[in-house]
Amino acid sequence: MTQPEARWSDHAVEQIIGRLLQIGVLLAAAVVIVGAALLLVNHGASPASYSEFRGEPSELRTVAGIVRGAAAFHAAAIVQLGLVLLIATPIARVGFTLVAFILQRDRTYVWITTLVLILLLFGLVFGRGAA
Amino acid sequence: MTILALAAFVGIGSFAAGLLGSLTGLGGGIIVVPMLIYVFHVDFRYAVGASLVSIIATSSGAAAAYVREGYTNVRVGILLEVATTAGALVGGALTGIIDPSILKILFGLLMVFTIYRSLQPRAEHEILSTPDRWAARFRLDSTYPTLEGRQHYSVRNVPGGFVLMFFAGILSALLGIGSGIIKVLAMDQLMRLPFKVSTTTSNFMIGVTAAAGAGVLLHLGYIDPTLAFPVMLGVLAGALIGARILSRANVKWLRQLFTLILVVSAARMLYDGITAVL
């Protein structure tokens, strides 16, 4: 029987991580394209101006608000959902790296990777930065 | 301009930026932000939000190709990501406090540094063979593929690299860039990793750093879907095509073009920032 250490070698882990990243980016891009098409059909002729910063409306700032908006088929929220999926891709990568270190029984790196994961989720879920 | 026209032009510009960034190896973020500000008159904060999102796409897309070659040092990457993600959270919090004019000066200075680094000859330094105390503690020493088979290398100055990575994380979220130039500086110059290991591990880390910063910028309302989608799709398409035609492209001419764009943008950023502050 193969040892878990051998099966989950660093190189094998890297291969799976590489594939995971590609799938995540393609999925995110697909969702963004659907939302963008809808956005252009509905609002393509409206004037656009970004010279003054107004900030996004609150429902496009939080993961919960974006998911609700996308479920209601709002074009801007669907694009935003795609962007959230994109942000989630490297986070999923770190999550997978954590699983690999657990399988390798590498305690030091299980702790280090958990810390990175907590910092990332903190940014996406609470988004208050370090303030 | 209508939303449709803006999306089309920003998409084309971002495609060119992604292509140029991937062919020169200097990344797209550092030219996407000035393009949005000066060509499309976008507010600095919206430009930073859109650029940071596009960086996640290119880093994740490109990293997939690099990790398969066996250069990336995953342990070094994960350990230093503690510093870059913490830095990105701090940087994200600082964006709301620091005046955009100061950020433009910072951006201009980073571009000047990028020009300086890109003009320096890229000499491979001596590969170390004796492990340092921290490197041994975190088992960072590894091997990388060379023409004579896999060669062993040691890592040194882990604390120094860690501190520099924290600042790379801050700059990433503040300026909407991957700050690969600083990441490579930390790993290549301070930690003495082989150059190819430094660049691929840096690319591997950029997406994670940018994701931490982008989470914060999303909550601050800097990420506008209508502006971010053409930037993300354009840069991603440009970077993917760039990676395919890299072997056939005349990189020398492209690097000169990239340097020229950087010089003009840096001058404009510094001028704008300094006159606004004075």
XYZ file of C-alpha atoms in Angstrom:
409
model
C 0.000 0.000 0.000
C 1.179 3.493 -0.781
C 2.100 5.702 2.132
C 0.033 8.902 2.355
C 3.299 10.847 2.482
C 4.361 9.434 -0.870
C 0.988 9.773 -2.537
C 0.593 13.356 -1.388
C 4.078 14.439 -2.391
C 4.724 18.149 -2.866
C 4.832 17.673 -6.618
C 1.494 15.809 -6.837
C -0.089 18.513 -4.686
C 1.251 21.232 -6.978
C -0.253 19.498 -10.020
C -3.719 19.367 -8.477
C -3.427 22.969 -7.255
C -2.528 24.128 -10.776
C -5.604 22.421 -12.220
C -7.825 23.822 -9.456
C -6.663 27.367 -10.184
C -7.419 27.013 -13.892
C -10.932 25.670 -13.259
C -11.648 28.445 -10.749
C -10.551 31.199 -13.136
C -12.527 29.745 -16.063
C -15.658 29.365 -13.927
C -15.321 32.931 -12.619
C -14.772 34.263 -16.158
C -17.863 32.377 -17.409
C -20.072 33.909 -14.692
C -18.588 37.364 -15.365
C -19.308 36.989 -19.117
C -22.970 36.035 -18.471
C -23.447 39.020 -16.133
C -21.593 41.373 -18.479
C -23.747 40.337 -21.476
C -26.883 40.950 -19.452
C -25.518 44.276 -18.209
C -24.685 45.496 -21.714
C -28.086 44.434 -23.116
C -29.960 46.216 -20.326
C -27.781 49.269 -19.686
C -25.278 49.400 -22.570
C -26.601 52.721 -23.871
C -26.533 54.461 -20.462
C -23.767 57.000 -19.877
C -20.725 55.805 -17.924
C -18.571 57.979 -15.708
C -15.931 56.937 -13.186
C -14.104 60.220 -12.776
C -15.762 60.799 -9.423
C -15.635 58.179 -6.676
C -19.057 57.396 -5.251
C -18.461 53.885 -3.955
C -20.564 50.862 -4.762
C -24.066 50.452 -3.274
C -24.084 48.349 -0.112
C -25.713 45.329 -1.810
C -22.696 45.027 -4.138
C -20.177 45.190 -1.291
C -20.886 42.064 0.725
C -20.832 38.414 -0.313
C -24.374 37.886 1.075
C -25.754 40.912 -0.794
C -24.079 39.852 -4.043
C -25.451 36.287 -3.802
C -28.975 37.644 -3.150
C -28.708 40.030 -6.100
C -27.385 37.339 -8.426
C -30.197 34.971 -7.377
C -32.657 37.741 -8.327
C -30.871 37.882 -11.713
C -29.501 41.405 -11.354
C -26.820 41.846 -14.017
C -24.364 43.862 -11.897
C -24.682 41.357 -9.044
C -23.960 38.431 -11.423
C -20.749 40.142 -12.604
C -19.861 40.800 -8.965
C -20.551 37.130 -8.136
C -18.067 36.146 -10.837
C -15.505 38.486 -9.272
C -16.168 36.966 -5.831
C -15.592 33.503 -7.346
C -12.322 34.838 -8.719
C -11.302 36.112 -5.275
C -12.323 32.722 -3.849
C -10.055 30.798 -6.258
C -6.734 31.508 -4.503
C -8.514 31.016 -1.160
C -9.608 27.546 -2.323
C -6.018 26.919 -3.345
C -4.820 27.705 0.168
C -7.596 25.454 1.522
C -6.397 22.599 -0.645
C -2.793 23.180 0.418
C -4.012 22.884 4.022
C -5.629 19.498 3.281
C -2.395 18.336 1.669
C -0.329 19.343 4.719
C -2.832 17.549 6.977
C -2.436 14.388 4.869
C 1.358 14.795 5.023
C 1.008 15.159 8.832
C 3.125 18.293 8.629
C 2.039 20.069 11.818
C 4.107 23.231 11.377
C 2.686 23.874 7.926
C -0.854 22.936 8.960
C -0.691 25.854 11.416
C 0.948 28.253 8.966
C -1.566 27.453 6.212
C -4.495 27.765 8.641
C -3.260 31.235 9.572
C -3.126 32.301 5.889
C -6.631 30.908 5.368
C -7.997 32.819 8.381
C -6.444 36.081 7.131
C -7.933 35.557 3.654
C -11.425 34.687 4.906
C -11.286 37.629 7.277
C -10.644 39.955 4.334
C -13.450 38.536 2.201
C -16.097 38.051 4.904
C -15.503 41.010 7.188
C -13.431 43.134 4.830
C -12.572 45.686 7.449
C -8.909 45.124 6.818
C -6.812 45.428 9.921
C -8.774 48.447 11.149
C -19.285 57.761 -23.323
C -21.848 54.954 -23.002
C -21.275 51.867 -20.878
C -20.955 49.761 -24.044
C -18.314 52.032 -25.592
C -16.359 52.297 -22.355
C -16.422 48.496 -21.900
C -15.175 48.003 -25.473
C -12.297 50.504 -25.209
C -11.285 49.495 -21.677
C -11.429 45.854 -22.783
C -9.092 46.497 -25.741
C -6.691 48.568 -23.614
C -6.647 45.925 -20.874
C -6.011 43.205 -23.448
C -2.965 45.136 -24.671
C -1.782 45.666 -21.085
C -2.201 41.968 -20.246
C -0.363 40.951 -23.416
C 2.511 43.354 -22.772
C 2.697 42.456 -19.086
C 2.888 38.743 -19.795
C 5.383 39.041 -22.691
C 7.788 41.247 -20.738
C 7.281 39.349 -17.477
C 6.721 42.607 -15.647
C 3.012 42.112 -14.969
C -0.026 44.043 -16.113
C -1.181 45.822 -12.954
C 1.486 48.476 -13.028
C 0.245 49.739 -16.436
C -3.502 49.001 -16.029
C -3.908 51.554 -13.229
C -2.249 54.493 -15.089
C -4.157 53.528 -18.264
C -7.499 53.687 -16.458
C -6.623 56.958 -14.742
C -5.071 58.853 -17.647
C -6.710 57.386 -20.751
C -10.203 56.748 -19.365
C -10.304 59.373 -16.563
C -11.241 56.803 -13.926
C -10.932 57.723 -10.237
C -7.816 56.231 -8.596
C -9.871 54.046 -6.232
C -12.008 52.446 -8.956
C -8.844 51.852 -10.997
C -7.135 50.113 -8.055
C -10.189 47.888 -7.432
C -10.516 46.786 -11.072
C -6.771 46.221 -11.453
C -6.429 44.116 -8.300
C -9.221 41.785 -9.462
C -7.567 41.323 -12.861
C -4.304 40.378 -11.153
C -5.956 37.425 -9.405
C -7.069 36.133 -12.814
C -3.658 36.351 -14.474
C -1.736 35.029 -11.472
C -4.016 32.010 -11.089
C -4.000 31.333 -14.827
C -0.229 31.562 -15.165
C 0.635 29.807 -11.895
C -1.070 26.687 -13.207
C 1.499 26.433 -15.990
C 4.502 27.157 -13.753
C 3.800 24.776 -10.866
C 3.826 21.841 -13.289
C 7.440 22.606 -14.211
C 8.541 22.035 -10.614
C 10.174 25.360 -9.867
C 7.695 26.727 -7.323
C 8.659 26.336 -3.658
C 5.266 25.799 -1.993
C 6.621 25.994 1.586
C 8.395 29.295 0.973
C 5.232 30.561 -0.742
C 2.855 29.613 2.067
C 5.149 30.868 4.834
C 5.605 34.247 3.141
C 1.893 34.472 2.342
C 1.329 34.976 6.084
C 3.242 38.250 5.649
C 1.716 39.287 2.303
C -1.919 38.605 3.300
C -1.478 40.395 6.643
C 0.132 43.266 4.714
C -2.742 43.317 2.201
C -5.304 43.582 5.020
C -3.353 46.489 6.511
C -3.000 48.076 3.056
C -6.736 47.691 2.433
C -7.499 49.430 5.709
C -5.044 52.226 4.834
C -6.638 52.962 1.414
C -9.546 54.702 3.108
C -7.191 56.840 5.206
C -4.329 57.829 2.889
C -5.027 60.639 0.398
C -5.030 59.407 -3.261
C -2.408 62.075 -4.116
C 0.051 60.428 -1.716
C -0.779 57.070 -3.295
C -0.014 58.497 -6.749
C 3.436 59.564 -5.517
C 3.970 56.077 -4.080
C 2.826 54.548 -7.377
C 5.219 56.781 -9.327
C 8.137 55.828 -7.078
C 7.366 52.127 -7.469
C 7.324 52.566 -11.257
C 10.719 54.277 -11.131
C 12.021 51.328 -9.103
C 10.490 48.881 -11.619
C 12.271 50.689 -14.491
C 15.554 50.556 -12.549
C 15.197 46.825 -11.849
C 14.185 45.966 -15.404
C 17.273 47.706 -16.796
C 19.668 45.824 -14.518
C 21.345 42.727 -15.965
C 19.833 39.561 -14.589
C 22.797 37.641 -13.208
C 22.174 34.373 -11.400
C 23.855 34.491 -7.993
C 25.677 31.671 -6.313
C 23.396 28.875 -5.098
C 23.813 28.339 -1.354
C 24.201 24.869 0.050
C 24.336 25.378 3.831
C 20.980 25.875 5.530
C 20.256 28.863 7.726
C 18.632 28.395 11.175
C 15.165 29.650 10.142
C 15.265 27.848 6.817
C 16.050 24.613 8.662
C 13.299 25.247 11.210
C 10.703 25.679 8.439
C 12.303 23.117 6.068
C 12.491 25.624 3.225
C 15.496 24.176 1.383
C 14.497 22.373 -1.781
C 15.601 21.349 -5.263
C 14.917 22.801 -8.700
C 15.338 21.506 -12.248
C 18.549 22.429 -14.082
C 20.196 21.052 -17.219
C 22.231 18.686 -14.991
C 19.133 17.385 -13.206
C 17.541 18.627 -9.985
C 19.900 20.773 -7.954
C 19.650 21.420 -4.209
C 19.481 24.975 -2.855
C 19.401 26.566 0.590
C 17.441 29.567 1.779
C 18.738 32.333 4.025
C 17.513 35.545 5.701
C 13.936 34.344 6.264
C 13.054 37.174 8.736
C 14.285 39.843 6.285
C 12.293 38.310 3.457
C 9.225 38.078 5.699
C 9.341 41.784 6.571
C 9.810 42.840 2.927
C 6.861 40.605 1.972
C 4.662 42.403 4.508
C 5.376 45.680 2.675
C 4.767 43.983 -0.695
C 1.319 43.024 0.638
C 0.555 46.588 1.764
C 1.530 48.006 -1.649
C -0.513 45.368 -3.479
C -3.788 46.423 -1.815
C -2.953 50.150 -1.790
C -1.984 50.407 -5.453
C -3.874 47.529 -7.106
C -0.707 45.790 -8.265
C 0.805 42.326 -7.810
C 4.039 43.860 -6.438
C 5.913 40.960 -8.033
C 8.976 43.183 -8.364
C 9.267 43.429 -4.548
C 8.418 39.765 -4.008
C 11.177 38.721 -6.398
C 13.561 41.182 -4.711
C 12.840 39.566 -1.328
C 13.300 36.001 -2.530
C 16.098 36.485 -5.070
C 18.221 39.122 -3.325
C 17.513 38.630 0.394
C 16.632 34.942 0.653
C 18.939 33.862 -2.179
C 16.540 31.490 -3.924
C 17.477 30.649 -7.540
C 16.029 33.313 -9.873
C 13.548 31.030 -11.641
C 12.304 29.717 -8.277
C 11.852 33.319 -7.068
C 9.820 34.421 -10.086
C 7.536 31.364 -10.181
C 6.977 31.378 -6.410
C 6.254 35.119 -6.613
C 3.639 34.500 -9.293
C 2.167 31.732 -7.157
C 1.849 34.175 -4.229
C 0.505 37.186 -6.155
C -3.011 35.735 -6.515
C -3.311 34.993 -2.795
C -2.024 38.444 -1.830
C -4.368 40.137 -4.308
C -7.321 38.062 -3.047
C -6.749 39.284 0.514
C -6.630 42.904 -0.666
C -9.575 42.509 -3.079
C -11.779 41.200 -0.244
C -11.203 44.425 1.658
C -11.624 46.661 -1.406
C -14.915 44.914 -2.225
C -16.286 45.956 1.171
C -14.993 49.501 0.687
C -16.988 49.762 -2.578
C -13.895 50.115 -4.837
C -14.834 47.217 -7.104
C -17.334 48.396 -9.709
C -18.717 45.495 -11.791
C -19.237 47.594 -14.947
C -15.631 48.794 -14.935
C -14.035 45.628 -13.518
C -15.446 43.162 -16.067
C -13.747 44.570 -19.209
C -10.494 44.983 -17.242
C -10.563 41.418 -15.890
C -11.584 39.745 -19.166
C -9.220 41.906 -21.241
C -6.160 41.389 -19.037
C -6.865 37.652 -18.697
C -7.220 37.159 -22.479
C -4.082 39.223 -23.109
C -2.054 37.269 -20.546
C -3.205 33.872 -21.850
C -2.383 34.751 -25.454
C 0.899 36.328 -24.328
C 1.947 33.069 -22.657
C 1.217 31.186 -25.918
C 3.174 33.457 -28.260
C 6.018 34.199 -25.819
C 8.575 32.013 -27.636
C 7.927 33.739 -30.989
C 7.685 37.343 -29.808
C 10.415 39.994 -30.084
C 10.678 40.598 -26.336
C 13.480 43.193 -26.542
C 11.349 45.658 -28.511
C 8.373 45.026 -26.224
C 10.446 45.655 -23.099
C 11.516 49.003 -24.521
C 7.877 49.883 -25.209
C 6.944 48.813 -21.677
C 9.766 50.913 -20.200
C 8.635 53.923 -22.250
C 5.039 53.558 -20.969
C 6.392 53.278 -17.419
C 8.576 56.393 -17.779
C 5.680 58.510 -19.092
C 3.218 57.158 -16.486
C 5.691 57.564 -13.622
C 6.372 61.199 -14.597
C 2.643 61.945 -14.797
C 1.842 60.168 -11.498
C 4.653 61.938 -9.624
C 3.742 65.314 -11.136
C 0.037 64.930 -10.301
C 0.688 63.641 -6.810
C 3.309 66.233 -5.879
C 1.382 69.249 -7.277
C -1.770 68.094 -5.463
C 0.064 67.735 -2.147
C 1.943 71.052 -2.367
